[in-house]
Short mmCIF file of C-alpha atoms in Angstrom, two decimals:
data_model
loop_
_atom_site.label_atom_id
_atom_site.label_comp_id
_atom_site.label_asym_id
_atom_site.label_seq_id
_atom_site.Cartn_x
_atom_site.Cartn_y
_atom_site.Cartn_z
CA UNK A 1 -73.47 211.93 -83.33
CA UNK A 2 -72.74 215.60 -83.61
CA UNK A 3 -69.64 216.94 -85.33
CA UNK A 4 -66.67 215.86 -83.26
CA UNK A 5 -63.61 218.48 -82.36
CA UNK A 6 -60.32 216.15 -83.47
CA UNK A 7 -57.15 216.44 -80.96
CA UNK A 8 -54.07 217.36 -82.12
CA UNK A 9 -52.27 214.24 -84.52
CA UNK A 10 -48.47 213.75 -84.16
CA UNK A 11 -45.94 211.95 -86.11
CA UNK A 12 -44.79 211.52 -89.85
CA UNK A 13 -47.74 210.45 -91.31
CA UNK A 14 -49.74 213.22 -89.87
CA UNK A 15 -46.88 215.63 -91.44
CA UNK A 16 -47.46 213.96 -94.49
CA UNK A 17 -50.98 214.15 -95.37
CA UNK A 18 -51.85 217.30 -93.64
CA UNK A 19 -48.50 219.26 -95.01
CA UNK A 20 -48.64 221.46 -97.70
CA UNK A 21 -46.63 219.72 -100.54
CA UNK A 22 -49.17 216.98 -100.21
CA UNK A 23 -51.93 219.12 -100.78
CA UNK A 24 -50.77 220.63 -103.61
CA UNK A 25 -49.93 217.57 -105.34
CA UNK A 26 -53.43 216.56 -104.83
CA UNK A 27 -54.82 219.41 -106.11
CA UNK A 28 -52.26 219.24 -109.02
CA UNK A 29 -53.90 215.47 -109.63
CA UNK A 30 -57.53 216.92 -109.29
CA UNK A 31 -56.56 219.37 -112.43
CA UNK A 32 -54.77 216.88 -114.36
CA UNK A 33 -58.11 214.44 -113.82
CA UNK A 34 -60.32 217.21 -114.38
CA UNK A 35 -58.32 217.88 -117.79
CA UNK A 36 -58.30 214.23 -118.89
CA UNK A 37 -62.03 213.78 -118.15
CA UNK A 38 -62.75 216.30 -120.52
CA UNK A 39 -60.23 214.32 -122.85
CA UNK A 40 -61.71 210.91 -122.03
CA UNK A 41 -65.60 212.27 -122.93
CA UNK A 42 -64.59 213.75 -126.03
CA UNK A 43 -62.84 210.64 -127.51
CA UNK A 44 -65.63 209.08 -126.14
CA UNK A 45 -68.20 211.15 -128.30
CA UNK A 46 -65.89 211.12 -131.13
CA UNK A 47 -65.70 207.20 -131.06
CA UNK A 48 -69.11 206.22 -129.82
CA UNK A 49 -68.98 202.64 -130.55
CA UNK A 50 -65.09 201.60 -129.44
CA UNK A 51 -63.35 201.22 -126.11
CA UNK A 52 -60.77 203.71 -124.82
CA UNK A 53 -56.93 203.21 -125.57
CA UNK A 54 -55.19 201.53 -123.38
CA UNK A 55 -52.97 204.24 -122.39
CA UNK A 56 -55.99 206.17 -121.33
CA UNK A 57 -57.68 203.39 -119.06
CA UNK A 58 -54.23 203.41 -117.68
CA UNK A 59 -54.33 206.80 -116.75
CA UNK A 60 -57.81 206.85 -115.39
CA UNK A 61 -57.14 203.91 -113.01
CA UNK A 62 -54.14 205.82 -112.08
CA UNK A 63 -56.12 208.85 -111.31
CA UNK A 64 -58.23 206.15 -108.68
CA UNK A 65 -55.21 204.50 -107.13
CA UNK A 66 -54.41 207.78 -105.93
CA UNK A 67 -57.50 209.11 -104.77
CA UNK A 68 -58.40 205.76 -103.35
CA UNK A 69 -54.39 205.69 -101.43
CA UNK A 70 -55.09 209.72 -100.61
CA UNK A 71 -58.79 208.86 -98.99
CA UNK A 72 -57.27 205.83 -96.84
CA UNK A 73 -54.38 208.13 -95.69
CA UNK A 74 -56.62 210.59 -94.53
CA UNK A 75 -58.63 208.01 -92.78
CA UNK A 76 -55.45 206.50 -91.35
CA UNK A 77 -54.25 209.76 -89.58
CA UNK A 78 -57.60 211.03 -88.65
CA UNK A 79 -59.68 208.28 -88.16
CA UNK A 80 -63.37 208.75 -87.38
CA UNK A 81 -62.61 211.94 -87.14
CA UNK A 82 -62.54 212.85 -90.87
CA UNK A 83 -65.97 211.24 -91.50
CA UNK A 84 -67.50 213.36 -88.36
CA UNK A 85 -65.38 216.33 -87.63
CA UNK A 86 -65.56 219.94 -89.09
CA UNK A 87 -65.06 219.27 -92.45
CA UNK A 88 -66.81 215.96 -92.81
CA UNK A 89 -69.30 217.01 -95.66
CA UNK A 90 -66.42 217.61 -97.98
CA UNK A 91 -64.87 214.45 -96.28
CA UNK A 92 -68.14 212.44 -97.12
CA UNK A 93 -68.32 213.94 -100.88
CA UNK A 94 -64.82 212.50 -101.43
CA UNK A 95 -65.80 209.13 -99.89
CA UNK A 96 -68.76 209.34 -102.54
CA UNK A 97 -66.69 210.47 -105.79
CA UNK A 98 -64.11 207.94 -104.82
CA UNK A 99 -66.89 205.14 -104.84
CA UNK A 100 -68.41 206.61 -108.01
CA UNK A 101 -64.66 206.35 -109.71
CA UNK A 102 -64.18 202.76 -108.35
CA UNK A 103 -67.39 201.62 -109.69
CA UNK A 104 -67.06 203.64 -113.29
CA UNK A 105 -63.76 201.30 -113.73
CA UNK A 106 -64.54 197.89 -111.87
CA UNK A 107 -67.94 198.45 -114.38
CA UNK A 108 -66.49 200.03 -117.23
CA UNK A 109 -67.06 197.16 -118.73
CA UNK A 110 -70.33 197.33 -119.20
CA UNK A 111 -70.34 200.13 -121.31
CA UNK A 112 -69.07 197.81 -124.14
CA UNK A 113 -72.37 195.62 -123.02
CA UNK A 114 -74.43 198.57 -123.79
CA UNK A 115 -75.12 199.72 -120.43
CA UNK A 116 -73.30 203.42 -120.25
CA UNK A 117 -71.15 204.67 -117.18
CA UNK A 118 -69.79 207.90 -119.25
CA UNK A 119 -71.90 210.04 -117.09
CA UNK A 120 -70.58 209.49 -113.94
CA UNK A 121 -66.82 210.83 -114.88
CA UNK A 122 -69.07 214.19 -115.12
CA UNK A 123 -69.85 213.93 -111.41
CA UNK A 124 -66.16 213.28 -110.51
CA UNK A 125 -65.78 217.16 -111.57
#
């Protein structure tokens, strides 16, 4: 399958997702995570051998609810489309990082067992 041309999308959702406000909130969120990753790895270096704070597991699984609500949007309005139109290698690296920050927090417990998933918020950058 070759990269697919998508025909024009209609209605409110469309509006939504592809309208400008909504892209600059998510590229608002992408700065905020960006900021609190380099937050998150400090404390982390700083206090090698205890968990994060609650309020900051909070915020990173915020961070993920959104990205995980913003990918399934996307999908919604442009179905196949965003996976194997124009822009699908930026499409796919979101579908990746979104993976990679669903399995840093389902896992992040296993850091505490001694198996580290620090490295991964790296990639999310």
């Amino acid at each position: 399958l070759g990269r697919q041309r998508e025909p024009p999308r209609t209605g409110l959702l469309v509006g939504l997702v592809d309208g400008k406000p909504f892209s600059l909130l998510t590229f608002a969120v992408i700065a905020l995570n960006s900021i609190f990753i380099v937050i998150t790895t400090d404390y982390e270096k700083a206090h090698p051998s205890s968990e994060l704070p609650e309020l900051m597991l909070s915020l990173e699984m915020a961070f993920v609810v959104f990205y995980c609500v913003e990918l399934c949007l996307k999908l919604i309005v442009h179905r196949h489309y965003f996976l194997l139109g124009p822009e699908s290698h930026w499409n796919w690296l979101d579908v990746v990082l979104v993976m990679i920050s669903l399995f840093d927090v389902v896992f992040s417990d296993a850091a505490v067992q001694g198996v580290s998933v620090g490295f991964m918020r790296s990639l999310r950058l």
